[in-house]
Short mmCIF file of C-alpha atoms in Angstrom, two decimals:
data_model
loop_
_atom_site.label_atom_id
_atom_site.label_comp_id
_atom_site.label_asym_id
_atom_site.label_seq_id
_atom_site.Cartn_x
_atom_site.Cartn_y
_atom_site.Cartn_z
CA MET A 1 -36.52 73.21 -42.41
CA PRO A 2 -39.05 72.61 -45.12
CA GLU A 3 -40.98 69.43 -45.03
CA ALA A 4 -39.64 66.83 -47.39
CA GLU A 5 -41.67 65.97 -50.41
CA PRO A 6 -43.26 62.62 -49.98
CA ALA A 7 -41.67 60.02 -52.16
CA GLU A 8 -43.72 59.18 -55.20
CA ARG A 9 -45.51 55.90 -54.61
CA ALA A 10 -44.20 53.22 -56.92
CA GLU A 11 -46.75 51.48 -59.06
CA PRO A 12 -47.07 47.84 -58.16
CA ALA A 13 -45.07 45.75 -60.52
CA GLU A 14 -46.99 43.37 -62.73
CA ARG A 15 -46.98 39.87 -61.32
CA ALA A 16 -44.47 37.82 -63.25
CA GLU A 17 -45.98 34.92 -65.12
CA PRO A 18 -44.30 31.55 -64.44
CA PRO A 19 -42.22 30.35 -67.35
CA PRO A 20 -44.08 28.00 -69.63
CA GLN A 21 -43.66 24.40 -68.54
CA PRO A 22 -42.64 21.85 -71.12
CA HIS A 23 -45.49 19.55 -71.99
CA ILE A 24 -44.39 16.11 -70.86
CA GLN A 25 -46.25 13.35 -72.57
CA PRO A 26 -47.03 10.54 -70.16
CA ARG A 27 -45.52 7.25 -71.19
CA PRO A 28 -48.26 5.31 -72.98
CA SER A 29 -49.13 1.98 -71.46
CA LEU A 30 -48.02 -1.10 -73.35
CA PHE A 31 -49.73 -4.36 -74.12
CA VAL A 32 -47.18 -7.04 -73.15
CA VAL A 33 -47.65 -10.77 -73.66
CA HIS A 34 -45.31 -13.26 -71.98
CA ILE A 35 -45.07 -16.63 -73.69
CA THR A 36 -43.47 -18.98 -71.18
CA PRO A 37 -43.12 -22.64 -70.17
CA GLU A 38 -43.29 -21.75 -66.45
CA LEU A 39 -45.12 -19.42 -64.11
CA ALA A 40 -44.93 -19.32 -60.31
CA PRO A 41 -46.63 -20.78 -58.43
CA VAL A 42 -48.77 -22.84 -60.83
CA ALA A 43 -46.01 -24.36 -63.00
CA LYS A 44 -42.67 -23.81 -61.31
CA VAL A 45 -39.47 -25.74 -61.94
CA GLY A 46 -36.90 -23.01 -61.40
CA GLY A 47 -36.25 -19.30 -61.24
CA LEU A 48 -37.78 -18.67 -64.67
CA ALA A 49 -41.23 -19.13 -63.12
CA ASP A 50 -40.53 -16.49 -60.46
CA VAL A 51 -39.18 -14.05 -63.04
CA VAL A 52 -42.28 -14.21 -65.25
CA PHE A 53 -44.61 -13.71 -62.29
CA GLY A 54 -42.54 -10.95 -60.65
CA LEU A 55 -41.85 -9.02 -63.85
CA GLY A 56 -45.45 -9.38 -65.00
CA ARG A 57 -46.68 -7.96 -61.71
CA GLU A 58 -44.22 -5.05 -61.81
CA LEU A 59 -45.22 -4.16 -65.38
CA GLU A 60 -48.88 -4.08 -64.33
CA ILE A 61 -48.06 -1.85 -61.35
CA ARG A 62 -46.52 0.54 -63.88
CA GLY A 63 -49.82 0.75 -65.76
CA ASN A 64 -49.26 -1.74 -68.56
CA HIS A 65 -51.63 -4.46 -69.72
CA VAL A 66 -49.95 -7.85 -69.24
CA GLU A 67 -51.11 -11.29 -70.34
CA ILE A 68 -49.29 -14.59 -69.92
CA ILE A 69 -49.61 -17.65 -72.16
CA LEU A 70 -48.44 -21.08 -71.01
CA PRO A 71 -49.34 -24.75 -71.58
CA LYS A 72 -52.21 -26.28 -69.65
CA TYR A 73 -50.22 -28.96 -67.81
CA ASP A 74 -52.04 -31.66 -65.91
CA CYS A 75 -49.57 -31.15 -63.04
CA MET A 76 -50.28 -27.45 -62.49
CA ARG A 77 -51.23 -26.11 -59.08
CA TYR A 78 -54.86 -25.54 -60.02
CA ASP A 79 -55.57 -24.34 -56.47
CA HIS A 80 -53.71 -21.13 -57.39
CA ILE A 81 -55.85 -20.41 -60.47
CA TRP A 82 -59.02 -18.37 -59.97
CA GLY A 83 -62.00 -18.38 -62.33
CA LEU A 84 -60.55 -20.92 -64.76
CA GLN A 85 -62.84 -21.21 -67.78
CA ARG A 86 -62.63 -22.27 -71.40
CA ILE A 87 -62.81 -19.17 -73.57
CA PHE A 88 -61.65 -20.34 -77.01
CA ASP A 89 -62.55 -23.76 -78.32
CA ASP A 90 -61.75 -23.66 -81.99
CA LEU A 91 -57.99 -23.16 -82.23
CA TRP A 92 -56.46 -25.30 -84.96
CA VAL A 93 -52.65 -25.22 -84.85
CA PRO A 94 -50.71 -26.22 -87.99
CA TRP A 95 -48.63 -29.34 -87.39
CA TYR A 96 -47.00 -31.71 -89.90
CA GLY A 97 -49.06 -30.48 -92.82
CA GLY A 98 -52.30 -30.91 -90.85
CA ALA A 99 -53.55 -29.25 -87.68
CA ILE A 100 -54.10 -30.10 -84.02
CA HIS A 101 -57.28 -28.93 -82.34
CA CYS A 102 -56.70 -26.93 -79.12
CA SER A 103 -58.81 -25.30 -76.44
CA VAL A 104 -57.71 -22.17 -74.62
CA TYR A 105 -58.56 -21.49 -70.98
CA PHE A 106 -58.39 -18.21 -69.06
CA GLY A 107 -57.85 -17.70 -65.36
CA PHE A 108 -56.17 -15.42 -62.81
CA VAL A 109 -52.98 -16.51 -61.03
CA HIS A 110 -52.71 -14.21 -58.01
CA GLY A 111 -53.94 -11.33 -60.15
CA ARG A 112 -52.03 -12.18 -63.34
CA LYS A 113 -54.16 -12.68 -66.45
CA CYS A 114 -53.25 -16.09 -67.86
CA PHE A 115 -54.20 -18.15 -70.91
CA PHE A 116 -53.60 -21.90 -70.88
CA ILE A 117 -53.38 -23.84 -74.14
CA GLU A 118 -54.66 -27.41 -74.14
CA PRO A 119 -54.00 -29.50 -77.26
CA HIS A 120 -56.31 -32.43 -78.06
CA SER A 121 -53.83 -34.81 -79.61
CA GLN A 122 -52.62 -38.37 -79.32
CA ASP A 123 -49.18 -36.84 -78.64
CA ASN A 124 -50.53 -35.93 -75.20
CA PHE A 125 -48.04 -33.08 -75.02
CA PHE A 126 -48.85 -31.64 -71.58
CA ASN A 127 -50.59 -34.43 -69.66
CA ARG A 128 -47.50 -36.24 -68.41
CA GLY A 129 -47.27 -35.39 -64.73
CA ALA A 130 -44.23 -33.15 -65.14
CA VAL A 131 -43.20 -30.00 -66.97
CA TYR A 132 -39.92 -31.27 -68.48
CA GLY A 133 -37.93 -34.44 -68.81
CA PHE A 134 -39.31 -36.19 -71.89
CA HIS A 135 -37.62 -37.36 -75.09
CA ASP A 136 -39.81 -35.09 -77.23
CA ASP A 137 -39.52 -31.91 -75.14
CA ILE A 138 -38.28 -29.95 -78.16
CA PHE A 139 -41.38 -30.92 -80.17
CA ARG A 140 -43.70 -30.26 -77.21
CA PHE A 141 -42.50 -26.69 -76.82
CA ALA A 142 -42.08 -26.03 -80.54
CA PHE A 143 -45.78 -26.90 -80.79
CA PHE A 144 -46.69 -24.76 -77.79
CA SER A 145 -44.86 -21.74 -79.26
CA ARG A 146 -46.70 -22.14 -82.59
CA ALA A 147 -50.00 -22.57 -80.72
CA ALA A 148 -49.40 -19.38 -78.72
CA MET A 149 -48.71 -17.39 -81.88
CA GLU A 150 -51.72 -18.91 -83.64
CA PHE A 151 -53.90 -17.96 -80.65
CA LEU A 152 -52.67 -14.34 -80.77
CA TRP A 153 -53.40 -14.22 -84.49
CA LYS A 154 -56.80 -15.91 -84.44
CA SER A 155 -58.02 -13.94 -81.40
CA GLY A 156 -57.02 -10.62 -82.94
CA LYS A 157 -54.48 -9.74 -80.26
CA HIS A 158 -51.70 -7.44 -81.41
CA PRO A 159 -49.44 -6.81 -78.41
CA ASP A 160 -46.79 -4.13 -78.44
CA ILE A 161 -44.28 -6.55 -76.93
CA ILE A 162 -44.06 -10.34 -76.97
CA HIS A 163 -41.63 -11.44 -74.26
CA CYS A 164 -40.51 -15.06 -74.55
CA HIS A 165 -38.23 -17.10 -72.33
CA ASP A 166 -35.44 -19.67 -72.89
CA TRP A 167 -35.13 -22.24 -75.66
CA GLN A 168 -38.65 -23.55 -75.06
CA THR A 169 -40.17 -20.43 -76.63
CA ALA A 170 -37.23 -19.33 -78.80
CA LEU A 171 -39.15 -20.15 -82.00
CA VAL A 172 -41.70 -17.42 -81.21
CA PRO A 173 -39.78 -14.61 -82.97
CA VAL A 174 -39.01 -16.99 -85.86
CA TYR A 175 -42.72 -17.74 -86.30
CA LEU A 176 -43.58 -14.05 -85.98
CA TYR A 177 -41.23 -12.78 -88.66
CA GLU A 178 -41.36 -15.73 -91.05
CA ILE A 179 -45.05 -16.70 -90.84
CA TYR A 180 -47.28 -14.19 -89.05
CA GLN A 181 -45.77 -10.88 -90.09
CA PRO A 182 -46.32 -11.62 -93.81
CA MET A 183 -49.94 -12.42 -92.86
CA GLY A 184 -50.33 -8.93 -91.38
CA MET A 185 -49.17 -9.23 -87.76
CA ARG A 186 -46.74 -6.34 -88.05
CA HIS A 187 -47.24 -4.60 -84.72
CA PRO A 188 -45.43 -6.71 -82.06
CA ARG A 189 -41.76 -6.55 -81.20
CA VAL A 190 -40.02 -9.43 -79.41
CA CYS A 191 -37.83 -9.45 -76.30
CA PHE A 192 -36.15 -12.83 -75.73
CA THR A 193 -34.74 -13.59 -72.26
CA ILE A 194 -32.17 -16.35 -71.82
CA HIS A 195 -32.18 -17.66 -68.27
CA ASN A 196 -29.48 -20.31 -68.83
CA PHE A 197 -27.28 -20.82 -71.89
CA LYS A 198 -26.59 -24.43 -71.03
CA HIS A 199 -29.88 -25.72 -72.49
CA GLN A 200 -30.38 -24.55 -76.08
CA GLY A 201 -32.80 -26.89 -77.86
CA VAL A 202 -30.47 -28.44 -80.42
CA THR A 203 -32.36 -30.74 -82.79
CA GLY A 204 -32.71 -31.96 -86.36
CA ALA A 205 -34.63 -30.83 -89.43
CA GLN A 206 -37.76 -32.75 -88.45
CA VAL A 207 -38.94 -29.94 -86.19
CA LEU A 208 -38.98 -27.61 -89.21
CA HIS A 209 -41.40 -29.93 -91.04
CA ALA A 210 -43.55 -30.29 -87.93
CA THR A 211 -43.91 -26.56 -87.31
CA GLY A 212 -44.46 -25.38 -90.86
CA LEU A 213 -41.02 -23.82 -91.27
CA ASN A 214 -40.68 -25.94 -94.37
CA ARG A 215 -37.50 -24.60 -95.97
CA PRO A 216 -34.58 -26.55 -94.51
CA ASP A 217 -32.02 -24.98 -96.87
CA TYR A 218 -33.15 -21.52 -95.74
CA TYR A 219 -33.19 -22.21 -91.99
CA PHE A 220 -29.99 -24.27 -92.03
CA HIS A 221 -28.10 -21.16 -93.12
CA TYR A 222 -25.43 -20.22 -90.55
CA ASP A 223 -26.96 -16.75 -90.17
CA ARG A 224 -30.32 -18.20 -89.11
CA LEU A 225 -30.90 -21.42 -87.11
CA ARG A 226 -27.99 -23.71 -87.97
CA ASP A 227 -26.08 -24.78 -84.88
CA ASN A 228 -22.65 -23.20 -84.69
CA HIS A 229 -20.87 -26.53 -84.23
CA ASN A 230 -23.09 -29.17 -85.83
CA PRO A 231 -23.96 -28.32 -89.45
CA HIS A 232 -26.64 -31.02 -89.43
CA ALA A 233 -28.56 -29.55 -86.47
CA ILE A 234 -30.62 -26.47 -85.80
CA ASN A 235 -30.41 -24.54 -82.54
CA LEU A 236 -33.65 -23.05 -81.25
CA MET A 237 -31.93 -20.65 -78.85
CA LYS A 238 -29.78 -19.36 -81.69
CA GLY A 239 -32.95 -18.74 -83.68
CA GLY A 240 -34.34 -16.69 -80.82
CA ILE A 241 -31.17 -14.58 -80.68
CA VAL A 242 -31.14 -14.00 -84.45
CA TYR A 243 -34.82 -13.12 -84.85
CA ALA A 244 -35.64 -11.28 -81.61
CA ASN A 245 -35.53 -7.48 -81.49
CA PHE A 246 -33.66 -7.58 -78.18
CA VAL A 247 -32.01 -10.38 -76.19
CA THR A 248 -31.46 -10.24 -72.44
CA THR A 249 -29.84 -12.49 -69.88
CA VAL A 250 -30.53 -12.32 -66.18
CA SER A 251 -27.48 -10.30 -65.10
CA PRO A 252 -24.95 -8.00 -66.82
CA ARG A 253 -22.02 -10.14 -65.65
CA TYR A 254 -23.59 -13.31 -67.09
CA ALA A 255 -24.23 -11.50 -70.37
CA MET A 256 -20.52 -10.71 -70.58
CA GLU A 257 -19.43 -14.19 -69.49
CA ALA A 258 -21.65 -15.81 -72.11
CA LYS A 259 -20.37 -13.59 -74.92
CA ASP A 260 -16.69 -13.27 -73.99
CA GLN A 261 -15.69 -15.90 -71.42
CA GLY A 262 -16.86 -19.20 -72.85
CA GLN A 263 -20.14 -19.55 -70.96
CA GLY A 264 -22.31 -19.22 -74.07
CA PHE A 265 -21.95 -22.98 -74.73
CA GLY A 266 -21.10 -22.42 -78.39
CA LEU A 267 -23.28 -19.35 -79.02
CA GLU A 268 -20.45 -16.84 -78.49
CA PRO A 269 -20.07 -16.01 -82.23
CA THR A 270 -23.80 -15.39 -82.56
CA LEU A 271 -23.80 -13.11 -79.51
CA HIS A 272 -20.92 -11.11 -80.99
CA ILE A 273 -22.77 -10.69 -84.29
CA HIS A 274 -25.89 -9.46 -82.46
CA HIS A 275 -24.16 -7.59 -79.63
CA MET A 276 -26.00 -4.33 -80.38
CA LYS A 277 -29.29 -5.86 -79.26
CA TYR A 278 -27.94 -7.84 -76.30
CA GLY A 279 -27.62 -7.06 -72.59
CA GLY A 280 -28.18 -8.21 -69.01
CA VAL A 281 -30.82 -7.27 -66.43
CA VAL A 282 -30.52 -8.59 -62.87
CA ASN A 283 -33.64 -10.45 -61.73
CA GLY A 284 -35.67 -9.13 -58.85
CA ILE A 285 -37.39 -11.00 -56.04
CA ASP A 286 -40.97 -10.62 -54.91
CA TYR A 287 -40.94 -8.69 -51.63
CA ASP A 288 -44.54 -9.71 -51.01
CA VAL A 289 -43.26 -13.28 -50.69
CA TRP A 290 -39.68 -12.89 -49.42
CA ASN A 291 -39.91 -10.27 -46.69
CA PRO A 292 -39.08 -10.89 -43.01
CA GLU A 293 -41.36 -8.03 -41.97
CA ILE A 294 -44.51 -9.83 -43.19
CA ASP A 295 -43.45 -13.45 -43.85
CA PRO A 296 -46.21 -15.78 -42.61
CA HIS A 297 -43.79 -18.75 -42.47
CA ILE A 298 -41.53 -17.40 -39.70
CA PRO A 299 -42.52 -17.05 -36.03
CA VAL A 300 -41.07 -13.56 -35.46
CA HIS A 301 -41.05 -10.71 -37.96
CA PHE A 302 -38.10 -8.33 -38.13
CA GLY A 303 -36.50 -5.56 -40.17
CA VAL A 304 -33.35 -3.45 -40.19
CA GLU A 305 -34.41 -1.56 -37.06
CA THR A 306 -35.80 -4.64 -35.31
CA ILE A 307 -33.12 -7.13 -36.22
CA GLU A 308 -33.23 -8.79 -32.81
CA GLY A 309 -36.24 -10.73 -34.05
CA LYS A 310 -33.94 -12.68 -36.32
CA TYR A 311 -32.40 -14.42 -33.31
CA ALA A 312 -35.81 -15.72 -32.24
CA ASP A 313 -36.17 -17.22 -35.74
CA LYS A 314 -32.70 -18.73 -35.37
CA LYS A 315 -33.83 -20.49 -32.22
CA ALA A 316 -37.01 -21.64 -33.96
CA LEU A 317 -34.93 -23.12 -36.78
CA ARG A 318 -32.77 -24.97 -34.27
CA ASP A 319 -35.83 -26.29 -32.46
CA ARG A 320 -37.40 -27.52 -35.67
CA LEU A 321 -34.23 -29.28 -36.90
CA LEU A 322 -33.16 -30.53 -33.42
CA LEU A 323 -29.89 -28.58 -33.51
CA ALA A 324 -28.02 -27.66 -30.34
CA ASP A 325 -28.94 -24.24 -28.96
CA ASN A 326 -25.58 -22.50 -28.60
CA GLU A 327 -23.67 -19.42 -29.75
CA LYS A 328 -22.44 -20.93 -33.02
CA PRO A 329 -23.22 -19.39 -36.43
CA ILE A 330 -25.60 -21.33 -38.68
CA VAL A 331 -24.24 -21.72 -42.22
CA SER A 332 -26.80 -22.90 -44.78
CA PHE A 333 -27.31 -23.98 -48.36
CA VAL A 334 -30.74 -23.82 -50.03
CA GLY A 335 -31.26 -24.91 -53.62
CA ARG A 336 -30.92 -27.59 -56.27
CA LEU A 337 -28.11 -30.09 -55.75
CA ASP A 338 -26.95 -29.62 -59.31
CA PRO A 339 -23.38 -29.59 -60.69
CA GLN A 340 -23.97 -25.96 -61.70
CA LYS A 341 -24.45 -25.09 -58.02
CA GLY A 342 -21.06 -26.47 -56.98
CA ILE A 343 -21.71 -29.91 -55.49
CA GLU A 344 -18.11 -30.47 -54.37
CA LEU A 345 -17.90 -27.10 -52.63
CA ILE A 346 -21.27 -27.51 -50.92
CA ARG A 347 -19.94 -30.76 -49.43
CA HIS A 348 -16.69 -29.05 -48.43
CA ALA A 349 -18.59 -26.16 -46.84
CA LEU A 350 -20.33 -28.65 -44.56
CA PHE A 351 -17.10 -30.20 -43.25
CA TYR A 352 -15.28 -26.87 -43.10
CA THR A 353 -18.10 -25.17 -41.15
CA LEU A 354 -18.17 -27.92 -38.53
CA GLY A 355 -14.39 -27.74 -38.26
CA GLN A 356 -14.53 -23.97 -37.69
CA GLY A 357 -17.06 -24.20 -34.88
CA GLY A 358 -20.24 -23.57 -36.83
CA GLN A 359 -23.50 -25.38 -37.52
CA PHE A 360 -24.57 -26.43 -41.02
CA VAL A 361 -28.04 -26.76 -42.57
CA LEU A 362 -28.80 -28.02 -46.08
CA LEU A 363 -32.19 -27.91 -47.80
CA GLY A 364 -32.26 -29.26 -51.34
CA SER A 365 -32.46 -32.21 -53.68
CA SER A 366 -31.25 -33.32 -57.07
CA PRO A 367 -32.97 -34.80 -60.12
CA ASP A 368 -29.82 -36.93 -60.46
CA GLY A 369 -30.27 -40.12 -58.43
CA ALA A 370 -26.54 -40.55 -57.84
CA ILE A 371 -26.17 -37.04 -56.40
CA ASN A 372 -29.28 -37.46 -54.27
CA GLY A 373 -27.96 -40.80 -53.02
CA TYR A 374 -24.64 -39.28 -52.07
CA PHE A 375 -26.27 -36.58 -49.95
CA TRP A 376 -28.57 -39.15 -48.34
CA GLY A 377 -25.37 -40.91 -47.31
CA LEU A 378 -24.07 -37.69 -45.77
CA LYS A 379 -27.38 -37.26 -43.98
CA ARG A 380 -27.03 -40.69 -42.38
CA GLN A 381 -23.41 -39.92 -41.48
CA PHE A 382 -24.39 -36.76 -39.59
CA ASN A 383 -27.73 -37.98 -38.31
CA ASP A 384 -26.73 -37.74 -34.65
CA ASN A 385 -24.61 -34.60 -34.93
CA PRO A 386 -26.24 -31.76 -32.95
CA ASP A 387 -24.62 -29.17 -35.23
CA CYS A 388 -25.70 -30.49 -38.62
CA HIS A 389 -28.98 -31.16 -40.43
CA LEU A 390 -29.50 -32.18 -44.06
CA GLU A 391 -33.04 -32.01 -45.43
CA ILE A 392 -33.07 -33.86 -48.76
CA GLY A 393 -36.08 -32.50 -50.63
CA TYR A 394 -37.74 -29.12 -50.86
CA ASN A 395 -40.16 -27.54 -48.45
CA GLU A 396 -41.23 -23.96 -49.18
CA GLU A 397 -42.24 -23.21 -45.58
CA LEU A 398 -38.96 -24.55 -44.21
CA ALA A 399 -37.00 -22.58 -46.81
CA HIS A 400 -38.39 -19.33 -45.38
CA LEU A 401 -37.33 -20.35 -41.87
CA VAL A 402 -33.85 -21.35 -43.06
CA TYR A 403 -33.36 -17.96 -44.71
CA ALA A 404 -34.62 -16.16 -41.59
CA GLY A 405 -32.76 -18.25 -39.01
CA SER A 406 -29.35 -18.66 -40.68
CA ASP A 407 -26.38 -16.35 -40.23
CA ILE A 408 -24.50 -17.22 -43.42
CA MET A 409 -25.65 -18.62 -46.79
CA VAL A 410 -23.16 -20.36 -49.12
CA VAL A 411 -23.65 -20.08 -52.91
CA PRO A 412 -20.48 -21.61 -54.41
CA SER A 413 -21.74 -21.96 -58.02
CA ARG A 414 -19.66 -23.07 -60.99
CA PHE A 415 -21.72 -20.62 -63.03
CA GLU A 416 -24.76 -18.61 -62.04
CA PRO A 417 -26.82 -16.60 -64.55
CA CYS A 418 -28.39 -14.51 -61.79
CA GLY A 419 -29.13 -16.41 -58.61
CA LEU A 420 -32.05 -15.66 -56.34
CA THR A 421 -30.63 -17.37 -53.24
CA GLN A 422 -28.20 -14.57 -52.39
CA LEU A 423 -30.87 -11.91 -53.01
CA ILE A 424 -33.35 -13.61 -50.68
CA ALA A 425 -30.65 -14.24 -48.07
CA MET A 426 -29.72 -10.57 -47.96
CA ARG A 427 -33.34 -9.55 -47.53
CA TYR A 428 -33.37 -11.70 -44.37
CA GLY A 429 -30.05 -10.36 -43.06
CA THR A 430 -28.27 -13.64 -43.85
CA ILE A 431 -24.76 -12.97 -45.15
CA PRO A 432 -24.03 -14.52 -48.55
CA VAL A 433 -20.71 -16.25 -49.26
CA VAL A 434 -20.56 -16.51 -53.05
CA ARG A 435 -18.27 -17.27 -55.93
CA GLU A 436 -17.41 -14.29 -58.12
CA VAL A 437 -19.42 -15.34 -61.15
CA GLY A 438 -22.53 -14.21 -63.06
CA GLY A 439 -25.25 -12.51 -61.07
CA LEU A 440 -23.47 -13.36 -57.80
CA ALA A 441 -20.65 -11.00 -58.77
CA ASP A 442 -23.17 -8.31 -59.74
CA THR A 443 -25.01 -8.33 -56.41
CA VAL A 444 -22.58 -9.28 -53.60
CA ILE A 445 -19.88 -6.80 -52.51
CA ASP A 446 -17.02 -8.27 -50.46
CA LYS A 447 -16.67 -6.89 -46.95
CA ASP A 448 -12.86 -6.86 -46.90
CA PHE A 449 -11.68 -6.54 -50.52
CA SER A 450 -13.82 -3.93 -52.21
CA HIS A 451 -13.30 -0.31 -53.17
CA ARG A 452 -16.94 0.42 -52.40
CA PRO A 453 -17.82 2.34 -49.19
CA LEU A 454 -18.22 0.22 -46.07
CA ASN A 455 -21.97 0.80 -45.93
CA GLU A 456 -22.36 -0.76 -49.41
CA ARG A 457 -20.57 -4.01 -48.60
CA ASN A 458 -22.93 -6.92 -48.03
CA GLY A 459 -21.14 -10.29 -48.07
CA TYR A 460 -18.05 -12.34 -48.89
CA VAL A 461 -16.76 -13.29 -52.33
CA PHE A 462 -14.17 -15.78 -53.63
CA ARG A 463 -12.87 -16.24 -57.16
CA ASP A 464 -11.40 -19.72 -57.73
CA TYR A 465 -13.62 -22.76 -57.91
CA ASP A 466 -11.73 -24.89 -55.38
CA GLU A 467 -11.73 -25.68 -51.67
CA ARG A 468 -9.09 -23.09 -50.89
CA GLY A 469 -11.16 -20.39 -52.57
CA LEU A 470 -14.28 -21.30 -50.60
CA GLU A 471 -12.34 -21.35 -47.33
CA SER A 472 -10.91 -17.90 -48.05
CA ALA A 473 -14.40 -16.39 -47.96
CA LEU A 474 -16.29 -18.68 -45.59
CA GLY A 475 -13.43 -18.55 -43.09
CA ARG A 476 -13.54 -14.75 -43.06
CA ALA A 477 -17.30 -14.78 -42.53
CA ILE A 478 -17.14 -17.18 -39.57
CA ALA A 479 -14.17 -15.29 -38.07
CA CYS A 480 -16.06 -11.99 -38.32
CA TYR A 481 -19.09 -13.57 -36.63
CA TYR A 482 -16.97 -14.68 -33.66
CA GLN A 483 -14.36 -11.92 -33.37
CA TYR A 484 -16.19 -8.78 -34.55
CA PRO A 485 -19.91 -9.28 -33.82
CA ASP A 486 -20.64 -5.55 -34.18
CA HIS A 487 -19.12 -5.54 -37.66
CA PHE A 488 -21.10 -8.65 -38.56
CA ARG A 489 -24.34 -7.02 -37.44
CA GLU A 490 -23.60 -3.90 -39.53
CA LEU A 491 -22.97 -6.17 -42.50
CA MET A 492 -26.37 -7.78 -41.91
CA LYS A 493 -28.02 -4.36 -41.93
CA ASN A 494 -26.16 -3.33 -45.09
CA ALA A 495 -27.47 -6.45 -46.83
CA MET A 496 -31.04 -5.80 -45.71
CA ARG A 497 -31.00 -2.21 -46.99
CA TYR A 498 -30.35 -3.23 -50.60
CA ASP A 499 -33.37 -3.04 -52.89
CA TYR A 500 -33.51 -6.19 -55.01
CA SER A 501 -37.23 -5.93 -55.68
CA TRP A 502 -38.58 -5.82 -59.24
CA ASN A 503 -38.56 -2.00 -59.15
CA HIS A 504 -35.20 -1.48 -60.87
CA PRO A 505 -35.35 -4.41 -63.34
CA GLY A 506 -38.91 -3.40 -64.15
CA GLN A 507 -37.65 0.02 -65.25
CA ASP A 508 -34.82 -1.62 -67.23
CA TYR A 509 -37.31 -3.76 -69.14
CA MET A 510 -39.57 -0.76 -69.80
CA ASN A 511 -36.54 1.00 -71.31
CA ILE A 512 -35.83 -2.04 -73.49
CA TYR A 513 -39.45 -2.22 -74.62
CA ASP A 514 -39.42 1.49 -75.52
CA TYR A 515 -36.15 1.03 -77.40
CA ILE A 516 -37.42 -1.79 -79.60
CA ARG A 517 -40.83 -0.12 -80.13
CA ASP A 518 -38.98 2.81 -81.73
CA LYS A 519 -37.06 0.58 -84.10
#
């Protein structure tokens, strides 16, 4: 048989070139300036201060240049400011047809670049021993907002985004578009965040004369600053909504409630007119501060896989507050004793918890003397009860231990724009019992009555603002603790796995900034 012809050797195929990759332009970094009345921890009254610090830090992590402008209060925590120095000493801010001389200081607040404005005036705007609570607060912050804009203009700063907060700085976009843009400051866009619609800065025409917005007939137009209900008043928050390029609140649910369910305190028509530039972004919490794995204020660190450490912190909490060491669940409340937070239901939670075989811990105080006095009376009533402790006041170190050592946290708010309490509680494996309102409804998924998968459920929710509603949720939480401890522990782990850092809201705000930059 003849030998077969060898097969012809195939030529090696040419190596295929990879398809051309699309050229993806990296997102350019932005220059963002926050103009704010508060900043944690140097000038903190409420959650606004935490938001500005946390968001500012997240934006910097994402490669943006962030600066923060706030008043130079005499009551600031100067021990948290590094390298404070006067850097601008010739700022003259228009005021009542004249001008007030101001100095500007610069310093770092835990890495944030901050400018502090100090007016030299007989009005003594910011040397009063407190941030708020004075008869001329509207004029104090109207001046501060004008001073911040004048500083940006005189120092040649042209940020991409000016982000202002609440009624105190709501005049910033008004100043920008009515005064500084015609002078040539055409680059910045404004994001205005409303942390609470209840306080709006309603005032008379005098503030227009003071600030240089000297056309009352123009600004008293309904489409600009005139209050929706009082034709003889202007509304600073309304001005912020009208003039800003985008308006946010601190949760999607609260944004809807303010616009459509009567929680806009009279601004509902304005929100409907400007609905295309309006939305909600849930606040984050700083996981460098609120994190049981690294928290310096708790004796034993723990995480999802080492949750047993939480029980050592529970014992430490009992030891510190002289509570009986037993198998009962600890139900807690941490926060302001304010009508917004549900004073009546906080009180009822105390009595109901004790009646259901639990222990109750309260840490908080009220600026209202009558409310404070009432809770002092409760404290005396339960002074010798081994299952109850009321701490009237606020102690940051103790707050960390309460979050770590409690089993259940009640947040029975009348209304709640976002709420940080439930977010912190979940990080520490403490099960939130919340009313279905605002940011509470956006972040807490009921264990028993939700269509979400079991591994996504993280707490207990009730709808009606009454004692029966509270009992419906708190009762289920306590019953689960006693009757189904394995289920309760899984619920704790579910809560701890949620990411309520600034990562997601940081991206949401970057998207908003990009959106208004393109306008």
